[in-house]
PDB file of C-alpha atoms in Angstrom:
ATOM      1  CA  MET G   1      33.109  -6.493   8.383  1.00 40.00           C
ATOM      2  CA  THR G   2      32.271  -2.928   7.330  1.00 39.00           C
ATOM      3  CA  THR G   3      33.326  -0.865   4.354  1.00 39.00           C
ATOM      4  CA  VAL G   4      32.657   2.702   3.298  1.00 36.00           C
ATOM      5  CA  GLN G   5      31.235   3.400  -0.160  1.00 37.00           C
ATOM      6  CA  GLY G   6      30.643   7.047  -0.993  1.00 37.00           C
ATOM      7  CA  ASP G   7      28.264   8.527   1.558  1.00 39.00           C
ATOM      8  CA  HIS G   8      27.036   5.189   2.917  1.00 39.00           C
ATOM      9  CA  THR G   9      28.361   2.595   5.347  1.00 37.00           C
ATOM     10  CA  VAL G  10      27.902  -0.979   4.138  1.00 37.00           C
ATOM     11  CA  PHE G  11      28.302  -4.163   6.136  1.00 37.00           C
ATOM     12  CA  ALA G  12      27.930  -7.779   5.218  1.00 39.00           C
ATOM     13  CA  ASN G  13      24.981  -8.688   7.448  1.00 48.00           C
ATOM     14  CA  ASN G  14      21.988  -8.105   5.115  1.00 49.00           C
ATOM     15  CA  GLU G  15      23.988  -5.484   3.202  1.00 51.00           C
ATOM     16  CA  VAL G  16      22.720  -2.559   5.273  1.00 56.00           C
ATOM     17  CA  ARG G  17      23.257   0.875   3.782  1.00 54.00           C
ATOM     18  CA  ILE G  18      22.749   3.707   6.244  1.00 53.00           C
ATOM     19  CA  ALA G  19      22.936   7.438   5.605  1.00 53.00           C
ATOM     20  CA  PRO G  20      25.513   9.447   7.575  1.00 51.00           C
ATOM     21  CA  LEU G  21      24.493  10.677  11.010  1.00 48.00           C
ATOM     22  CA  GLY G  22      23.138  14.218  11.045  1.00 46.00           C
ATOM     23  CA  ARG G  23      24.837  16.854  13.147  1.00 45.00           C
ATOM     24  CA  GLN G  24      21.731  18.808  14.177  1.00 55.00           C
ATOM     25  CA  TYR G  25      20.470  16.113  16.566  1.00 64.00           C
ATOM     26  CA  SER G  26      21.634  14.384  19.731  1.00 85.00           C
ATOM     27  CA  LEU G  27      23.361  11.075  19.043  1.00 89.00           C
ATOM     28  CA  ARG G  28      20.246   9.092  19.914  1.00 89.00           C
ATOM     29  CA  GLU G  29      18.039  11.311  17.724  1.00 90.00           C
ATOM     30  CA  SER G  30      20.546  11.186  14.894  1.00 90.00           C
ATOM     31  CA  VAL G  31      20.698   7.377  14.957  1.00 92.00           C
ATOM     32  CA  THR G  32      16.891   7.229  15.143  1.00 92.00           C
ATOM     33  CA  GLU G  33      16.462   9.550  12.152  1.00 91.00           C
ATOM     34  CA  SER G  34      19.005   7.642  10.086  1.00 91.00           C
ATOM     35  CA  LEU G  35      17.418   4.275  10.864  1.00 92.00           C
ATOM     36  CA  ARG G  36      13.902   5.608  10.311  1.00 91.00           C
ATOM     37  CA  THR G  37      14.957   6.964   6.926  1.00 91.00           C
ATOM     38  CA  ALA G  38      16.599   3.667   5.957  1.00 89.00           C
ATOM     39  CA  ILE G  39      13.392   1.797   6.823  1.00 90.00           C
ATOM     40  CA  ILE G  40      10.997   4.213   5.106  1.00 89.00           C
ATOM     41  CA  ALA G  41      13.181   4.496   1.992  1.00 87.00           C
ATOM     42  CA  GLY G  42      13.790   0.750   1.885  1.00 85.00           C
ATOM     43  CA  THR G  43      17.579   0.808   2.138  1.00 84.00           C
ATOM     44  CA  ILE G  44      17.432  -1.790   4.897  1.00 85.00           C
ATOM     45  CA  LYS G  45      15.293  -4.858   4.357  1.00 83.00           C
ATOM     46  CA  GLU G  46      11.796  -5.511   5.622  1.00 86.00           C
ATOM     47  CA  GLY G  47      11.602  -8.671   7.698  1.00 88.00           C
ATOM     48  CA  ALA G  48      15.367  -8.766   8.262  1.00 88.00           C
ATOM     49  CA  LEU G  49      16.843  -9.214  11.726  1.00 91.00           C
ATOM     50  CA  TYR G  50      19.526  -6.779  12.903  1.00 91.00           C
ATOM     51  CA  SER G  51      21.540  -6.738  16.101  1.00 91.00           C
ATOM     52  CA  ALA G  52      22.353  -3.532  17.948  1.00 91.00           C
ATOM     53  CA  PRO G  53      26.127  -4.248  17.966  1.00 92.00           C
ATOM     54  CA  VAL G  54      26.235  -4.781  14.202  1.00 90.00           C
ATOM     55  CA  LEU G  55      24.254  -1.613  13.529  1.00 90.00           C
ATOM     56  CA  ALA G  56      26.408   0.247  16.037  1.00 92.00           C
ATOM     57  CA  ALA G  57      29.537  -0.865  14.173  1.00 92.00           C
ATOM     58  CA  ALA G  58      28.076   0.513  10.951  1.00 89.00           C
ATOM     59  CA  PHE G  59      27.459   3.876  12.604  1.00 88.00           C
ATOM     60  CA  GLY G  60      30.756   3.874  14.477  1.00 91.00           C
ATOM     61  CA  VAL G  61      29.006   4.341  17.832  1.00 92.00           C
ATOM     62  CA  SER G  62      28.325   2.226  20.907  1.00 93.00           C
ATOM     63  CA  ALA G  63      25.366  -0.134  20.994  1.00 93.00           C
ATOM     64  CA  THR G  64      23.481   1.932  23.583  1.00 94.00           C
ATOM     65  CA  PRO G  65      22.140   4.737  21.311  1.00 93.00           C
ATOM     66  CA  VAL G  66      21.255   2.116  18.698  1.00 93.00           C
ATOM     67  CA  ARG G  67      19.203   0.127  21.223  1.00 93.00           C
ATOM     68  CA  GLU G  68      17.528   3.348  22.370  1.00 94.00           C
ATOM     69  CA  ALA G  69      16.770   4.300  18.770  1.00 93.00           C
ATOM     70  CA  MET G  70      15.356   0.864  18.013  1.00 93.00           C
ATOM     71  CA  MET G  71      13.067   1.091  21.037  1.00 93.00           C
ATOM     72  CA  ASP G  72      11.814   4.462  19.751  1.00 92.00           C
ATOM     73  CA  LEU G  73      11.146   2.899  16.341  1.00 93.00           C
ATOM     74  CA  THR G  74       9.424  -0.070  18.002  1.00 93.00           C
ATOM     75  CA  ARG G  75       6.924   2.355  19.523  1.00 91.00           C
ATOM     76  CA  GLU G  76       6.342   3.786  16.025  1.00 88.00           C
ATOM     77  CA  GLY G  77       5.609   0.320  14.637  1.00 88.00           C
ATOM     78  CA  LEU G  78       8.625   0.289  12.310  1.00 91.00           C
ATOM     79  CA  VAL G  79      10.576  -2.334  14.277  1.00 93.00           C
ATOM     80  CA  GLU G  80       9.767  -5.261  16.544  1.00 94.00           C
ATOM     81  CA  THR G  81      11.994  -6.649  19.302  1.00 92.00           C
ATOM     82  CA  ILE G  82      13.028 -10.296  19.029  1.00 92.00           C
ATOM     83  CA  LYS G  83      14.138 -11.524  22.462  1.00 88.00           C
ATOM     84  CA  ASN G  84      17.838 -12.415  22.710  1.00 85.00           C
ATOM     85  CA  LYS G  85      18.302 -11.869  18.978  1.00 87.00           C
ATOM     86  CA  GLY G  86      17.832  -8.216  18.066  1.00 89.00           C
ATOM     87  CA  PHE G  87      15.337  -6.202  16.082  1.00 92.00           C
ATOM     88  CA  ARG G  88      13.273  -7.121  13.043  1.00 94.00           C
ATOM     89  CA  ILE G  89      12.148  -4.515  10.506  1.00 92.00           C
ATOM     90  CA  THR G  90       8.368  -4.636  10.328  1.00 91.00           C
ATOM     91  CA  SER G  91       6.988  -5.745   6.979  1.00 89.00           C
ATOM     92  CA  MET G  92       4.176  -3.753   5.361  1.00 86.00           C
ATOM     93  CA  SER G  93       1.958  -5.224   2.656  1.00 88.00           C
ATOM     94  CA  ASP G  94       0.661  -3.161  -0.239  1.00 89.00           C
ATOM     95  CA  ARG G  95      -2.805  -3.460   1.268  1.00 92.00           C
ATOM     96  CA  GLU G  96      -1.637  -2.084   4.609  1.00 91.00           C
ATOM     97  CA  LEU G  97       0.067   0.840   2.881  1.00 89.00           C
ATOM     98  CA  ASP G  98      -3.090   1.493   0.860  1.00 92.00           C
ATOM     99  CA  GLU G  99      -5.128   1.476   4.071  1.00 94.00           C
ATOM    100  CA  ILE G 100      -2.783   4.004   5.690  1.00 93.00           C
ATOM    101  CA  THR G 101      -3.175   6.257   2.659  1.00 93.00           C
ATOM    102  CA  GLU G 102      -6.970   5.889   2.741  1.00 95.00           C
ATOM    103  CA  ILE G 103      -7.091   6.914   6.402  1.00 96.00           C
ATOM    104  CA  ARG G 104      -4.857   9.912   5.777  1.00 95.00           C
ATOM    105  CA  LEU G 105      -7.083  10.994   2.884  1.00 96.00           C
ATOM    106  CA  LEU G 106     -10.092  10.865   5.204  1.00 97.00           C
ATOM    107  CA  LEU G 107      -8.357  12.871   7.923  1.00 96.00           C
ATOM    108  CA  GLU G 108      -6.025  15.471   6.489  1.00 97.00           C
ATOM    109  CA  PRO G 109      -7.567  17.138   3.390  1.00 98.00           C
ATOM    110  CA  PRO G 110     -10.782  18.235   5.186  1.00 98.00           C
ATOM    111  CA  VAL G 111      -8.729  19.734   8.012  1.00 98.00           C
ATOM    112  CA  ILE G 112      -6.512  21.586   5.539  1.00 98.00           C
ATOM    113  CA  ALA G 113      -9.619  23.004   3.859  1.00 98.00           C
ATOM    114  CA  ASP G 114     -10.920  24.206   7.230  1.00 98.00           C
ATOM    115  CA  LEU G 115      -7.580  25.895   7.956  1.00 98.00           C
ATOM    116  CA  ALA G 116      -7.654  27.938   4.727  1.00 98.00           C
ATOM    117  CA  GLY G 117      -7.667  31.623   5.575  1.00 97.00           C
ATOM    118  CA  THR G 118      -7.426  31.033   9.332  1.00 98.00           C
ATOM    119  CA  ILE G 119      -3.697  30.702  10.080  1.00 98.00           C
ATOM    120  CA  PRO G 120      -2.183  33.960  11.394  1.00 97.00           C
ATOM    121  CA  PRO G 121       0.666  35.640   9.470  1.00 96.00           C
ATOM    122  CA  SER G 122       3.192  34.594  12.112  1.00 97.00           C
ATOM    123  CA  GLY G 123       2.162  30.978  11.622  1.00 97.00           C
ATOM    124  CA  ILE G 124       2.446  31.226   7.847  1.00 97.00           C
ATOM    125  CA  THR G 125       5.930  32.725   8.235  1.00 97.00           C
ATOM    126  CA  GLU G 126       7.046  29.836  10.435  1.00 97.00           C
ATOM    127  CA  LEU G 127       5.572  27.281   8.040  1.00 97.00           C
ATOM    128  CA  ARG G 128       7.313  28.996   5.102  1.00 97.00           C
ATOM    129  CA  SER G 129      10.641  28.556   6.868  1.00 97.00           C
ATOM    130  CA  MET G 130       9.881  24.883   7.444  1.00 97.00           C
ATOM    131  CA  ALA G 131       8.880  24.457   3.786  1.00 97.00           C
ATOM    132  CA  ASP G 132      12.195  26.048   2.769  1.00 97.00           C
ATOM    133  CA  ALA G 133      14.004  23.431   4.870  1.00 96.00           C
ATOM    134  CA  ILE G 134      12.130  20.638   3.071  1.00 95.00           C
ATOM    135  CA  VAL G 135      13.071  22.002  -0.347  1.00 95.00           C
ATOM    136  CA  LYS G 136      16.696  22.498   0.687  1.00 95.00           C
ATOM    137  CA  ALA G 137      16.950  18.948   2.009  1.00 94.00           C
ATOM    138  CA  ALA G 138      15.453  17.621  -1.234  1.00 93.00           C
ATOM    139  CA  ARG G 139      17.936  19.600  -3.327  1.00 93.00           C
ATOM    140  CA  ASP G 140      20.824  18.467  -1.111  1.00 93.00           C
ATOM    141  CA  GLY G 141      19.768  14.836  -1.374  1.00 91.00           C
ATOM    142  CA  ASP G 142      19.521  14.586   2.430  1.00 91.00           C
ATOM    143  CA  LEU G 143      16.683  12.087   2.822  1.00 90.00           C
ATOM    144  CA  ALA G 144      16.883  11.956   6.619  1.00 88.00           C
ATOM    145  CA  GLU G 145      16.496  15.719   6.881  1.00 91.00           C
ATOM    146  CA  PHE G 146      13.844  15.720   4.143  1.00 92.00           C
ATOM    147  CA  LEU G 147      11.670  13.219   6.002  1.00 91.00           C
ATOM    148  CA  ALA G 148      12.208  14.898   9.376  1.00 91.00           C
ATOM    149  CA  ALA G 149      11.418  18.360   7.982  1.00 94.00           C
ATOM    150  CA  ASP G 150       8.374  17.040   6.106  1.00 94.00           C
ATOM    151  CA  ARG G 151       7.073  15.351   9.240  1.00 93.00           C
ATOM    152  CA  GLY G 152       7.595  18.512  11.282  1.00 95.00           C
ATOM    153  CA  PHE G 153       5.901  20.728   8.699  1.00 97.00           C
ATOM    154  CA  HIS G 154       2.731  18.652   8.532  1.00 97.00           C
ATOM    155  CA  ALA G 155       2.546  18.257  12.306  1.00 97.00           C
ATOM    156  CA  LYS G 156       2.879  22.022  12.731  1.00 97.00           C
ATOM    157  CA  LEU G 157       0.299  22.715  10.017  1.00 98.00           C
ATOM    158  CA  LEU G 158      -2.282  20.279  11.397  1.00 98.00           C
ATOM    159  CA  GLY G 159      -1.601  21.647  14.865  1.00 98.00           C
ATOM    160  CA  PHE G 160      -3.414  24.844  13.917  1.00 98.00           C
ATOM    161  CA  ALA G 161      -6.637  22.805  13.974  1.00 97.00           C
ATOM    162  CA  GLY G 162      -6.227  22.530  17.744  1.00 97.00           C
ATOM    163  CA  ASN G 163      -6.656  18.746  17.852  1.00 97.00           C
ATOM    164  CA  GLY G 164      -3.636  17.056  19.401  1.00 97.00           C
ATOM    165  CA  GLN G 165      -5.012  13.557  18.825  1.00 97.00           C
ATOM    166  CA  LEU G 166      -5.320  14.274  15.108  1.00 97.00           C
ATOM    167  CA  VAL G 167      -1.720  15.475  14.916  1.00 97.00           C
ATOM    168  CA  GLU G 168      -0.457  12.406  16.788  1.00 95.00           C
ATOM    169  CA  LEU G 169      -2.431   9.985  14.611  1.00 95.00           C
ATOM    170  CA  ALA G 170      -1.496  11.653  11.306  1.00 95.00           C
ATOM    171  CA  THR G 171       2.169  11.807  12.290  1.00 93.00           C
ATOM    172  CA  SER G 172       2.140   8.138  13.267  1.00 91.00           C
ATOM    173  CA  LEU G 173       0.551   7.123   9.972  1.00 92.00           C
ATOM    174  CA  ARG G 174       3.070   9.216   8.039  1.00 90.00           C
ATOM    175  CA  ALA G 175       5.983   7.559   9.891  1.00 86.00           C
ATOM    176  CA  ARG G 176       4.704   4.058   9.068  1.00 87.00           C
ATOM    177  CA  THR G 177       4.498   4.729   5.339  1.00 87.00           C
ATOM    178  CA  ARG G 178       7.172   3.160   3.119  1.00 86.00           C
ATOM    179  CA  MET G 179       8.421   5.307   0.242  1.00 85.00           C
ATOM    180  CA  TYR G 180      10.909   3.270  -1.727  1.00 83.00           C
ATOM    181  CA  GLY G 181      11.060   5.734  -4.614  1.00 82.00           C
ATOM    182  CA  LEU G 182      12.591   8.594  -2.615  1.00 86.00           C
ATOM    183  CA  LYS G 183      16.180   7.566  -3.259  1.00 84.00           C
ATOM    184  CA  SER G 184      15.752   7.379  -7.042  1.00 84.00           C
ATOM    185  CA  LEU G 185      13.831  10.680  -7.064  1.00 86.00           C
ATOM    186  CA  SER G 186      16.622  12.301  -5.083  1.00 85.00           C
ATOM    187  CA  GLU G 187      19.320  10.901  -7.367  1.00 84.00           C
ATOM    188  CA  SER G 188      17.457  12.167 -10.458  1.00 84.00           C
ATOM    189  CA  ASN G 189      16.950  15.630  -8.877  1.00 83.00           C
ATOM    190  CA  LYS G 190      13.153  15.255  -9.044  1.00 85.00           C
ATOM    191  CA  LEU G 191      12.428  15.229  -5.315  1.00 89.00           C
ATOM    192  CA  ALA G 192      12.621  19.026  -5.097  1.00 89.00           C
ATOM    193  CA  ASP G 193       9.613  19.270  -7.449  1.00 86.00           C
ATOM    194  CA  SER G 194       7.465  17.366  -4.967  1.00 85.00           C
ATOM    195  CA  ALA G 195       8.957  19.342  -2.090  1.00 92.00           C
ATOM    196  CA  GLN G 196       7.831  22.594  -3.702  1.00 94.00           C
ATOM    197  CA  GLU G 197       4.199  21.530  -3.170  1.00 95.00           C
ATOM    198  CA  HIS G 198       4.528  22.587   0.469  1.00 96.00           C
ATOM    199  CA  HIS G 199       4.883  26.209  -0.641  1.00 97.00           C
ATOM    200  CA  GLU G 200       2.004  25.826  -3.093  1.00 97.00           C
ATOM    201  CA  LEU G 201      -0.152  24.484  -0.267  1.00 98.00           C
ATOM    202  CA  LEU G 202       0.720  27.460   1.926  1.00 98.00           C
ATOM    203  CA  ASP G 203      -0.143  29.851  -0.924  1.00 98.00           C
ATOM    204  CA  LEU G 204      -3.631  28.349  -1.126  1.00 98.00           C
ATOM    205  CA  ILE G 205      -4.130  28.320   2.639  1.00 98.00           C
ATOM    206  CA  GLU G 206      -2.939  31.903   2.991  1.00 98.00           C
ATOM    207  CA  SER G 207      -5.297  33.088   0.255  1.00 98.00           C
ATOM    208  CA  GLY G 208      -8.257  31.187   1.728  1.00 98.00           C
ATOM    209  CA  GLU G 209      -8.766  28.836  -1.232  1.00 98.00           C
ATOM    210  CA  ALA G 210     -10.236  25.934   0.735  1.00 98.00           C
ATOM    211  CA  ASP G 211     -11.292  23.654  -2.138  1.00 98.00           C
ATOM    212  CA  ALA G 212      -7.979  24.020  -3.973  1.00 98.00           C
ATOM    213  CA  ALA G 213      -6.034  23.428  -0.740  1.00 98.00           C
ATOM    214  CA  ARG G 214      -8.058  20.275  -0.074  1.00 98.00           C
ATOM    215  CA  GLU G 215      -7.352  18.893  -3.544  1.00 97.00           C
ATOM    216  CA  LEU G 216      -3.646  19.724  -3.375  1.00 97.00           C
ATOM    217  CA  MET G 217      -3.429  17.943  -0.028  1.00 97.00           C
ATOM    218  CA  ARG G 218      -5.139  14.896  -1.542  1.00 96.00           C
ATOM    219  CA  ARG G 219      -2.607  14.880  -4.378  1.00 94.00           C
ATOM    220  CA  HIS G 220       0.269  15.378  -1.963  1.00 92.00           C
ATOM    221  CA  ILE G 221      -0.801  12.396   0.176  1.00 92.00           C
ATOM    222  CA  GLY G 222      -1.260  10.392  -3.015  1.00 89.00           C
ATOM    223  CA  HIS G 223       2.466  10.683  -3.671  1.00 86.00           C
ATOM    224  CA  ALA G 224       2.999   8.216  -0.818  1.00 81.00           C
ATOM    225  CA  ARG G 225       1.513   5.478  -3.014  1.00 81.00           C
ATOM    226  CA  GLY G 226       2.622   7.015  -6.301  1.00 80.00           C
ATOM    227  CA  VAL G 227       5.772   8.934  -7.137  1.00 76.00           C
ATOM    228  CA  TRP G 228       7.325   8.676  -3.645  1.00 72.00           C
ATOM    229  CA  ALA G 229       6.589   4.943  -3.498  1.00 71.00           C
ATOM    230  CA  THR G 230       7.983   4.031  -6.911  1.00 72.00           C
ATOM    231  CA  GLY G 231      10.089   6.946  -8.139  1.00 63.00           C
ATOM    232  CA  GLU G 232       7.864   7.161 -11.229  1.00 64.00           C
ATOM    233  CA  ASN G 233       5.379   9.888 -12.138  1.00 58.00           C
ATOM    234  CA  GLU G 234       1.810   8.796 -11.395  1.00 50.00           C
ATOM    235  CA  GLU G 235       0.663   9.635 -14.934  1.00 49.00           C
ATOM    236  CA  SER G 236       3.318   7.348 -16.433  1.00 44.00           C
ATOM    237  CA  ARG G 237       2.082   4.268 -14.588  1.00 42.00           C
TER     238      ARG G 237
END
């Protein structure tokens, strides 16, 4: 049985709460983004088993795009297929999340420092537009769009290093991170403050301040195990 509460669909099986489907994607992409957001933000349970028909009923769509979305998320490591039963949300321990953060800290800040002063004006303009989309999504409380825009921004930015393997790895690690504090930050109108860091990072890159850009990127990644993970300011913990 399903019911509608505010902006979320709720159904009895494991009390799944899923954000509304976005209109800027194909149906498959929209279902994938909504499910990915629910997993990363913790609004559907780790370790729980979900069937495609039940999820499809929550979305009000057929089971086919849900199965396709779940297969996409399986390739990202967010979901595992359980034969003849459905899909289980992959559990992540604190240690595993810490390890993901450690790897990202080794990879991304040095690259950002190297990019300082090297990105052409046209690239900065495009990144500014993407940063605007992140801030807007944060202010609108649209977590699916926030995460998608954030992922796209960082992939585009790292892409200027000319290393496709780096972009693929960093994007994969970002997608596997769990950030259970995003919902509370969004509801308290604090998520936009973190979102604004994307513009601050571009300011430093554009002006060629490599060391400052590196440190800001380290702090930004740290949010994944700090404010974005818990909804609390790092200094208050």
